[in-house]
Short mmCIF file of C-alpha atoms in Angstrom, two decimals:
data_model
loop_
_atom_site.label_atom_id
_atom_site.label_comp_id
_atom_site.label_asym_id
_atom_site.label_seq_id
_atom_site.Cartn_x
_atom_site.Cartn_y
_atom_site.Cartn_z
CA UNK A 21 142.29 87.43 79.58
CA UNK A 22 140.67 85.51 82.76
CA UNK A 23 143.02 83.90 86.32
CA UNK A 24 141.36 83.08 89.25
CA UNK A 25 142.93 82.86 92.34
CA UNK A 26 142.30 82.04 95.77
CA UNK A 27 143.80 83.63 99.11
CA UNK A 28 143.53 81.74 102.95
CA UNK A 29 142.31 84.27 105.19
CA UNK A 30 145.28 85.29 107.18
CA UNK A 31 147.87 87.90 108.21
CA UNK A 32 147.73 91.39 108.74
CA UNK A 33 146.18 92.90 106.05
CA UNK A 34 143.00 90.68 106.27
CA UNK A 35 143.40 91.86 110.07
CA UNK A 36 142.97 95.25 109.43
CA UNK A 37 139.94 94.93 107.11
CA UNK A 38 137.71 92.91 109.46
CA UNK A 39 138.73 95.39 112.29
CA UNK A 40 136.80 97.92 110.19
CA UNK A 41 133.94 95.66 110.76
CA UNK A 42 134.43 95.48 114.21
CA UNK A 43 134.79 99.66 114.63
CA UNK A 44 131.44 99.65 113.27
CA UNK A 45 133.10 101.50 109.52
CA UNK A 46 131.24 99.58 107.44
CA UNK A 47 131.97 98.42 103.77
CA UNK A 48 132.93 102.26 103.00
CA UNK A 49 135.09 101.42 105.83
CA UNK A 50 136.75 98.26 103.85
CA UNK A 51 136.90 99.46 100.85
CA UNK A 52 138.73 102.95 102.04
CA UNK A 53 141.20 101.10 103.71
CA UNK A 54 141.65 98.70 100.36
CA UNK A 55 142.19 101.61 98.00
CA UNK A 56 145.07 103.23 100.62
CA UNK A 57 146.64 98.84 101.24
CA UNK A 58 146.73 98.94 97.22
CA UNK A 59 147.11 102.02 95.93
CA UNK A 60 144.45 101.92 93.31
CA UNK A 61 140.60 102.37 93.32
CA UNK A 62 138.53 99.98 94.63
CA UNK A 63 134.69 99.56 94.50
CA UNK A 64 131.59 97.40 96.30
CA UNK A 65 128.90 97.00 94.12
CA UNK A 66 125.45 94.89 95.27
CA UNK A 67 124.91 91.63 93.24
CA UNK A 68 124.03 93.37 90.02
CA UNK A 69 127.81 95.07 89.91
CA UNK A 70 126.18 98.89 90.78
CA UNK A 71 128.33 100.59 92.93
CA UNK A 72 127.98 101.25 96.97
CA UNK A 73 131.23 102.30 97.43
CA UNK A 74 134.06 103.25 95.74
CA UNK A 75 137.45 105.45 97.13
CA UNK A 76 140.43 106.14 95.28
CA UNK A 77 143.45 106.37 96.73
CA UNK A 78 143.74 109.40 100.35
CA UNK A 79 139.90 109.22 100.52
CA UNK A 80 138.69 110.17 97.21
CA UNK A 81 135.09 109.67 96.01
CA UNK A 82 134.46 108.24 92.74
CA UNK A 83 131.75 108.82 91.47
CA UNK A 84 129.41 106.09 89.82
CA UNK A 85 130.54 106.45 86.71
CA UNK A 86 134.12 106.44 87.71
CA UNK A 87 133.53 103.17 89.56
CA UNK A 88 131.54 101.18 87.05
CA UNK A 89 133.05 97.61 85.90
CA UNK A 90 134.21 97.89 82.43
CA UNK A 91 131.09 96.08 80.32
CA UNK A 92 133.74 93.71 78.42
CA UNK A 93 135.59 92.97 81.90
CA UNK A 94 131.94 92.40 83.62
CA UNK A 95 130.42 89.85 80.97
CA UNK A 96 133.48 87.98 81.69
CA UNK A 97 132.71 87.43 85.95
CA UNK A 98 131.50 84.16 87.02
CA UNK A 99 131.86 82.47 89.00
CA UNK A 100 131.34 78.45 90.49
CA UNK A 101 130.98 78.35 94.28
CA UNK A 102 129.10 74.63 94.29
CA UNK A 103 132.91 73.41 94.84
CA UNK A 104 133.80 76.31 97.31
CA UNK A 105 132.65 75.35 100.69
CA UNK A 106 134.89 78.53 102.29
CA UNK A 107 133.70 80.97 99.80
CA UNK A 108 132.29 83.49 102.54
CA UNK A 109 135.74 83.21 104.57
CA UNK A 110 137.85 82.84 101.57
CA UNK A 111 136.06 84.12 98.20
CA UNK A 112 137.90 83.01 95.30
CA UNK A 113 139.94 86.03 92.90
CA UNK A 114 139.36 86.44 89.18
CA UNK A 115 142.24 88.80 87.27
CA UNK A 116 140.68 90.32 84.01
CA UNK A 117 141.01 92.90 81.14
CA UNK A 118 138.80 95.44 80.04
CA UNK A 119 138.21 97.24 76.32
CA UNK A 120 139.45 100.33 78.04
CA UNK A 121 142.69 98.50 79.13
CA UNK A 122 142.62 98.60 82.96
CA UNK A 123 143.10 95.49 84.84
CA UNK A 124 140.61 94.11 87.34
CA UNK A 125 140.60 92.14 90.75
CA UNK A 126 137.14 91.12 91.47
CA UNK A 127 135.95 88.57 94.31
CA UNK A 128 132.44 88.02 94.77
CA UNK A 129 130.93 88.46 98.29
CA UNK A 130 129.29 85.12 99.46
CA UNK A 131 126.40 84.91 102.27
CA UNK A 132 125.34 80.95 102.55
CA UNK A 133 123.24 80.89 100.08
CA UNK A 134 124.19 83.33 97.67
CA UNK A 135 126.59 85.66 96.17
CA UNK A 136 124.95 89.07 97.65
CA UNK A 137 127.86 91.24 96.31
CA UNK A 138 131.45 92.36 94.12
CA UNK A 139 134.52 93.81 95.43
CA UNK A 140 137.14 94.79 93.01
CA UNK A 141 140.09 96.75 92.25
CA UNK A 142 141.31 98.48 89.08
CA UNK A 143 144.76 99.16 88.04
CA UNK A 144 145.11 101.83 85.62
CA UNK A 145 148.64 100.39 84.68
CA UNK A 146 146.98 97.34 83.50
CA UNK A 147 148.87 95.27 85.67
CA UNK A 148 147.15 93.52 89.24
CA UNK A 149 149.79 92.32 91.69
CA UNK A 150 149.57 89.28 93.65
CA UNK A 151 149.15 90.91 96.74
CA UNK A 152 146.07 93.12 95.66
CA UNK A 153 144.38 89.68 94.53
CA UNK A 154 144.41 87.79 97.35
CA UNK A 155 143.88 91.07 99.96
CA UNK A 156 140.60 92.06 97.54
CA UNK A 157 139.97 88.23 98.38
CA UNK A 158 140.80 89.29 102.36
CA UNK A 159 138.18 92.50 101.69
CA UNK A 160 135.77 90.38 100.13
CA UNK A 161 135.51 88.64 103.17
CA UNK A 162 134.93 91.31 105.67
CA UNK A 163 132.60 92.71 103.42
CA UNK A 164 130.44 89.46 103.66
CA UNK A 165 130.61 90.13 107.75
CA UNK A 166 129.73 92.97 107.07
CA UNK A 167 126.28 92.46 105.16
CA UNK A 168 125.37 89.60 107.55
CA UNK A 169 125.66 92.16 110.69
CA UNK A 170 123.83 94.61 108.24
CA UNK A 171 121.37 92.15 107.34
CA UNK A 172 120.19 91.34 110.90
CA UNK A 173 120.13 94.97 111.97
CA UNK A 174 117.64 95.59 108.95
CA UNK A 175 115.19 92.48 109.25
CA UNK A 176 115.40 93.56 113.54
CA UNK A 177 114.18 96.94 112.33
CA UNK A 178 112.28 95.34 109.83
CA UNK A 179 110.59 93.28 112.00
CA UNK A 180 109.34 96.47 114.30
CA UNK A 181 108.09 98.70 111.61
CA UNK A 182 106.30 95.78 109.73
CA UNK A 183 104.67 95.24 113.16
CA UNK A 184 103.85 98.60 113.88
CA UNK A 185 102.17 99.98 110.61
CA UNK A 186 100.25 96.47 109.96
CA UNK A 187 98.78 97.54 113.92
CA UNK A 188 98.58 101.03 112.78
CA UNK A 189 96.97 100.42 109.28
CA UNK A 190 94.76 97.91 110.27
CA UNK A 191 93.26 100.32 112.91
CA UNK A 192 94.52 98.10 115.98
CA UNK A 193 96.02 101.48 117.84
CA UNK A 194 94.77 102.33 121.65
CA UNK A 195 96.50 105.38 122.14
CA UNK A 196 96.94 108.15 119.90
CA UNK A 197 99.66 109.08 122.19
CA UNK A 198 101.23 105.77 122.70
CA UNK A 199 101.60 105.35 119.28
CA UNK A 200 103.26 108.67 118.33
CA UNK A 201 105.80 107.63 120.62
CA UNK A 202 105.95 104.75 119.08
CA UNK A 203 106.46 106.06 115.95
CA UNK A 204 108.99 108.33 116.91
CA UNK A 205 110.95 105.60 118.35
CA UNK A 206 111.10 104.28 114.41
CA UNK A 207 112.18 108.25 113.61
CA UNK A 208 108.75 109.39 112.01
CA UNK A 209 106.32 111.80 113.27
CA UNK A 210 102.77 111.00 112.68
CA UNK A 211 101.81 114.94 113.04
CA UNK A 212 100.21 116.58 110.02
CA UNK A 213 98.54 114.59 107.14
CA UNK A 214 99.97 111.63 106.07
CA UNK A 215 98.43 109.38 103.55
CA UNK A 216 99.29 105.73 102.44
CA UNK A 217 100.23 104.52 99.11
CA UNK A 218 101.56 101.25 98.14
CA UNK A 219 104.00 99.99 95.46
CA UNK A 220 103.44 96.43 94.33
CA UNK A 221 104.83 93.54 91.70
CA UNK A 222 102.88 93.37 88.77
CA UNK A 223 101.67 89.71 88.21
CA UNK A 224 104.47 88.88 90.66
CA UNK A 225 103.49 84.65 90.50
CA UNK A 226 103.25 84.38 87.05
CA UNK A 227 106.84 86.47 86.81
CA UNK A 228 108.05 83.63 89.19
CA UNK A 229 106.71 81.09 87.26
CA UNK A 230 107.41 82.53 83.94
CA UNK A 231 111.22 82.69 85.31
CA UNK A 232 111.85 79.32 87.00
CA UNK A 233 112.29 81.08 90.12
CA UNK A 234 113.27 79.09 93.01
CA UNK A 235 112.38 80.98 97.36
CA UNK A 236 116.15 81.97 96.70
CA UNK A 237 115.39 83.91 93.32
CA UNK A 238 111.88 85.31 94.74
CA UNK A 239 113.79 86.28 98.47
CA UNK A 240 116.81 87.94 96.49
CA UNK A 241 113.84 90.04 94.19
CA UNK A 242 111.88 91.17 97.16
CA UNK A 243 115.20 92.38 99.08
CA UNK A 244 116.16 94.42 95.61
CA UNK A 245 112.34 95.24 95.24
CA UNK A 246 112.73 97.12 98.67
CA UNK A 247 116.37 97.94 98.18
CA UNK A 248 115.23 99.54 95.76
CA UNK A 249 112.60 101.98 97.11
CA UNK A 250 114.88 102.65 100.58
CA UNK A 251 117.37 103.75 97.53
CA UNK A 252 114.53 106.32 95.88
CA UNK A 253 112.46 107.70 98.08
CA UNK A 254 115.79 110.22 99.92
CA UNK A 255 115.07 112.02 96.60
CA UNK A 256 111.79 112.64 96.96
CA UNK A 257 110.26 112.81 100.81
CA UNK A 258 112.79 113.62 104.29
CA UNK A 259 110.93 110.48 106.07
CA UNK A 260 109.29 108.02 104.82
CA UNK A 261 107.90 103.98 107.30
CA UNK A 262 108.18 100.81 105.28
CA UNK A 263 106.20 97.96 105.29
CA UNK A 264 107.03 94.79 103.41
CA UNK A 265 103.50 93.52 103.00
CA UNK A 266 103.48 90.16 100.62
CA UNK A 267 104.28 91.04 97.17
CA UNK A 268 104.00 94.89 97.83
CA UNK A 269 105.79 97.54 99.63
CA UNK A 270 103.66 99.93 101.92
CA UNK A 271 104.38 103.27 101.86
CA UNK A 272 103.36 105.86 104.93
CA UNK A 273 104.38 109.73 104.18
CA UNK A 274 103.82 112.97 104.86
CA UNK A 275 101.41 115.04 102.16
CA UNK A 276 102.81 118.81 103.73
CA UNK A 277 100.57 121.53 105.73
CA UNK A 278 99.51 122.80 101.59
CA UNK A 279 98.32 119.28 100.88
CA UNK A 280 98.45 119.56 96.31
CA UNK A 281 97.07 116.11 95.00
CA UNK A 282 98.72 115.89 91.78
CA UNK A 283 101.92 117.11 93.31
CA UNK A 284 101.71 113.99 95.32
CA UNK A 285 100.89 111.66 93.11
CA UNK A 286 103.75 113.21 90.82
CA UNK A 287 105.58 112.34 93.33
CA UNK A 288 104.36 108.76 93.65
CA UNK A 289 104.67 108.22 90.32
CA UNK A 290 108.46 109.70 90.11
CA UNK A 291 109.46 106.99 92.93
CA UNK A 292 106.96 104.21 91.07
CA UNK A 293 109.52 104.46 87.31
CA UNK A 294 112.54 105.10 88.93
CA UNK A 295 111.79 101.96 91.14
CA UNK A 296 110.79 99.99 88.04
CA UNK A 297 114.50 100.94 86.01
CA UNK A 298 116.31 99.97 88.83
CA UNK A 299 114.55 96.65 89.58
CA UNK A 300 114.90 95.84 85.50
CA UNK A 301 112.55 92.59 86.72
CA UNK A 302 108.86 92.92 87.42
CA UNK A 303 106.73 96.15 86.43
CA UNK A 304 105.29 98.48 88.97
CA UNK A 305 101.79 99.60 89.67
CA UNK A 306 100.94 102.43 92.55
CA UNK A 307 97.70 102.56 94.74
CA UNK A 308 97.57 106.48 96.10
CA UNK A 309 94.94 106.60 99.05
CA UNK A 310 94.03 109.99 100.62
CA UNK A 311 95.39 112.07 103.58
CA UNK A 312 94.28 111.72 107.20
CA UNK A 313 95.65 113.80 109.96
CA UNK A 314 93.58 111.34 112.08
CA UNK A 315 95.51 108.51 112.63
CA UNK A 316 92.73 105.95 113.67
CA UNK A 317 91.48 106.84 110.10
CA UNK A 318 94.57 105.77 108.25
CA UNK A 319 93.64 102.69 108.00
CA UNK A 320 91.03 104.00 105.72
CA UNK A 321 93.59 105.96 103.21
CA UNK A 322 95.44 102.27 103.54
CA UNK A 323 92.16 100.39 102.30
CA UNK A 324 91.63 103.44 99.13
CA UNK A 325 95.30 102.89 98.13
CA UNK A 326 94.83 99.24 97.41
CA UNK A 327 91.49 100.07 95.80
CA UNK A 328 93.56 102.41 93.75
CA UNK A 329 96.04 99.82 92.52
CA UNK A 330 93.56 97.42 91.46
CA UNK A 331 91.18 99.52 89.73
CA UNK A 332 94.28 101.31 88.32
CA UNK A 333 96.05 98.29 87.03
CA UNK A 334 92.33 97.15 85.65
CA UNK A 335 91.55 100.32 83.88
CA UNK A 336 95.04 101.66 82.60
CA UNK A 337 96.87 98.93 82.77
CA UNK A 338 100.31 97.65 84.68
CA UNK A 339 103.11 100.29 85.07
CA UNK A 340 100.46 102.28 85.99
CA UNK A 341 100.16 104.76 88.99
CA UNK A 342 96.88 105.72 89.99
CA UNK A 343 95.50 107.63 92.83
CA UNK A 344 92.18 106.78 95.05
CA UNK A 345 90.59 110.84 94.51
CA UNK A 346 90.94 110.25 91.23
CA UNK A 347 88.88 107.09 90.06
CA UNK A 348 85.29 109.00 89.81
CA UNK A 349 83.02 106.19 88.41
CA UNK A 350 85.31 103.50 88.99
CA UNK A 351 85.04 103.66 93.44
CA UNK A 352 81.77 102.28 93.21
CA UNK A 353 81.29 99.87 89.46
CA UNK A 354 84.11 97.99 91.33
CA UNK A 355 82.49 97.11 93.74
CA UNK A 356 79.50 95.86 91.43
CA UNK A 357 82.53 93.81 89.56
CA UNK A 358 81.24 90.44 90.05
CA UNK A 359 77.88 91.05 90.14
CA UNK A 360 75.95 89.72 87.17
CA UNK A 361 73.75 92.42 86.43
CA UNK A 362 76.63 94.64 85.71
CA UNK A 363 77.68 91.85 82.92
CA UNK A 364 74.18 91.91 81.66
CA UNK A 365 74.14 95.88 81.54
CA UNK A 366 77.09 95.61 79.48
CA UNK A 367 76.10 92.79 77.58
CA UNK A 368 73.11 94.23 76.52
CA UNK A 369 75.26 97.98 75.88
CA UNK A 370 78.41 97.69 74.21
CA UNK A 371 78.15 93.08 73.78
CA UNK A 372 77.52 94.12 70.04
CA UNK A 373 79.58 96.23 69.59
CA UNK A 374 83.02 94.62 70.96
CA UNK A 375 81.35 91.22 68.65
CA UNK A 376 81.27 93.48 65.33
CA UNK A 377 84.83 94.71 66.59
CA UNK A 378 86.59 91.26 67.41
CA UNK A 379 84.96 90.47 63.67
CA UNK A 380 85.82 92.71 61.56
CA UNK A 381 88.71 94.71 63.60
CA UNK A 382 86.88 98.06 63.08
CA UNK A 383 87.61 99.80 66.62
CA UNK A 384 84.05 101.51 66.98
CA UNK A 385 84.17 100.48 70.68
CA UNK A 386 87.84 103.05 71.01
CA UNK A 387 85.91 105.69 68.46
CA UNK A 388 82.98 105.47 71.11
CA UNK A 389 84.79 105.66 73.95
CA UNK A 390 86.73 108.76 72.65
CA UNK A 391 83.67 110.84 71.23
CA UNK A 392 82.12 110.33 74.89
CA UNK A 393 85.26 110.95 76.59
CA UNK A 394 85.04 114.43 74.34
CA UNK A 395 81.42 114.96 75.67
CA UNK A 396 80.35 114.86 71.21
CA UNK A 397 82.78 116.98 70.14
CA UNK A 398 82.90 116.10 66.59
CA UNK A 399 85.58 118.51 65.50
CA UNK A 400 88.07 117.15 68.74
CA UNK A 401 87.20 113.95 68.34
CA UNK A 402 87.29 113.62 64.48
CA UNK A 403 91.01 115.64 64.71
CA UNK A 404 92.58 112.70 67.80
CA UNK A 405 91.68 109.95 66.04
CA UNK A 406 92.99 111.46 62.68
CA UNK A 407 89.79 111.12 60.49
CA UNK A 408 88.09 113.19 58.42
CA UNK A 409 84.70 114.33 60.08
CA UNK A 410 82.47 112.37 57.68
CA UNK A 411 84.55 109.94 58.24
CA UNK A 412 83.44 110.13 62.20
CA UNK A 413 80.17 110.39 61.39
CA UNK A 414 79.87 106.92 59.53
CA UNK A 415 81.34 105.34 62.48
CA UNK A 416 78.91 107.40 64.54
CA UNK A 417 76.64 105.62 62.56
CA UNK A 418 77.73 102.38 62.43
CA UNK A 419 77.70 102.56 65.61
CA UNK A 420 74.05 103.69 66.07
CA UNK A 421 73.16 101.17 64.14
CA UNK A 422 75.08 98.24 65.31
CA UNK A 423 74.47 99.05 68.95
CA UNK A 424 70.58 100.09 68.66
CA UNK A 425 71.06 103.71 70.41
CA UNK A 426 70.73 106.65 69.62
CA UNK A 427 74.09 108.97 70.46
CA UNK A 428 72.32 112.31 70.88
CA UNK A 429 70.23 110.80 73.34
CA UNK A 430 71.59 111.90 76.86
CA UNK A 431 70.13 108.80 78.76
CA UNK A 432 71.73 106.67 76.26
CA UNK A 433 74.92 108.08 76.20
CA UNK A 434 75.69 108.35 79.51
CA UNK A 435 74.72 104.65 79.86
CA UNK A 436 77.34 103.66 76.89
CA UNK A 437 79.55 105.37 79.32
CA UNK A 438 79.11 103.42 82.12
CA UNK A 439 79.20 100.67 79.91
CA UNK A 440 82.57 101.57 78.55
CA UNK A 441 83.86 102.80 82.11
CA UNK A 442 82.94 98.85 83.15
CA UNK A 443 84.08 97.00 80.77
CA UNK A 444 87.59 96.62 82.02
CA UNK A 445 86.72 96.06 85.87
CA UNK A 446 84.89 92.77 84.58
CA UNK A 447 86.34 89.40 84.64
CA UNK A 448 87.92 88.10 80.86
CA UNK A 449 87.02 91.10 78.56
CA UNK A 450 88.73 92.76 76.14
CA UNK A 451 90.15 95.73 77.59
CA UNK A 452 89.18 99.52 76.13
CA UNK A 453 91.91 101.46 77.22
CA UNK A 454 90.87 105.42 78.81
CA UNK A 455 93.28 108.01 79.32
CA UNK A 456 94.83 108.45 82.60
CA UNK A 457 93.87 111.30 84.80
CA UNK A 458 96.53 113.50 85.78
#
């Protein structure tokens, strides 16, 4: 059962809800009052129906599970606001019932160009009252006003923060003292070692094209990306600074007195994975720079993070986390990727093997890569490739014959390793994926 109603923004209920916004009580103040007004649970959620604040009567906080909209009820919710010019101040209310027998009244939180959230009440008796439908609409209008206010604050803070980090990470600082003071104004302490890492939406332009997104859709997903990071960071770092830069978010974070690179990398990976899960859109990759205490050198950490991001996605694929310190020889080879000599070297060294693999689906390059990674250990290579030792020896003899190389010659093995390392960095070549360094 689904029904839609409209409520004009008048009466004491509307005034009381708006007063929560004026008093600075925010979205939580609006839905808490709404719950007390109606005596039933209430929730305000984002545009993906993820609860932001939820209360039962008398101010009891609801858990995310308690506040979540019933899947059946959610599947029935759709608002066509094309014919609703006053949807921001008098949004429609949709009434629907879930599989759990609970009756819901749901109103969209509408800004001029889009739905940015939802307010709903859940009546366990299965009979949402007419008054509840009206007051939910008033609450959604109050939430719209609060979200406009919040956006203005966020945009202002974001401009100040972006300007500061752009100056800091581009090396445009003239005074360490004034730079530290600017950071303190933003609530950040620049004392001690700091590192930069970057979270980037993988192939974002292709994602936009594939989903036929207009400018408003692009801005929505970028905002969701930022919000997902802001929601995920507090569980990992107590303080950070974020810079929204193109399709990426640049993060400055303290590394601590006893910096452990692998622990820091694991924390960034946990953040990356959580953001990717929350976003449920394009994949997310991360690159990490080295830590520096000298503020004038933080621009190096930023550059290293950019390189780690680009090299890591080339070598280890998308949805990966790479630290500059872990990339070894890739840091040198990356700068040679556009040089014809590097392409000729790869062609002369492993080109014949690549063509043989393409024609026969033989996976000889994969065998060679693993053999060299394991420093020529036949038993371990055979075990990891699930081959009999004699089967591996046959493959290696085929590799020597096709590539015209001698795998017992250290210099030739080094050349093969360099060619395999360089191959993923070259344009339009099949990638031989290597195991990430942990």
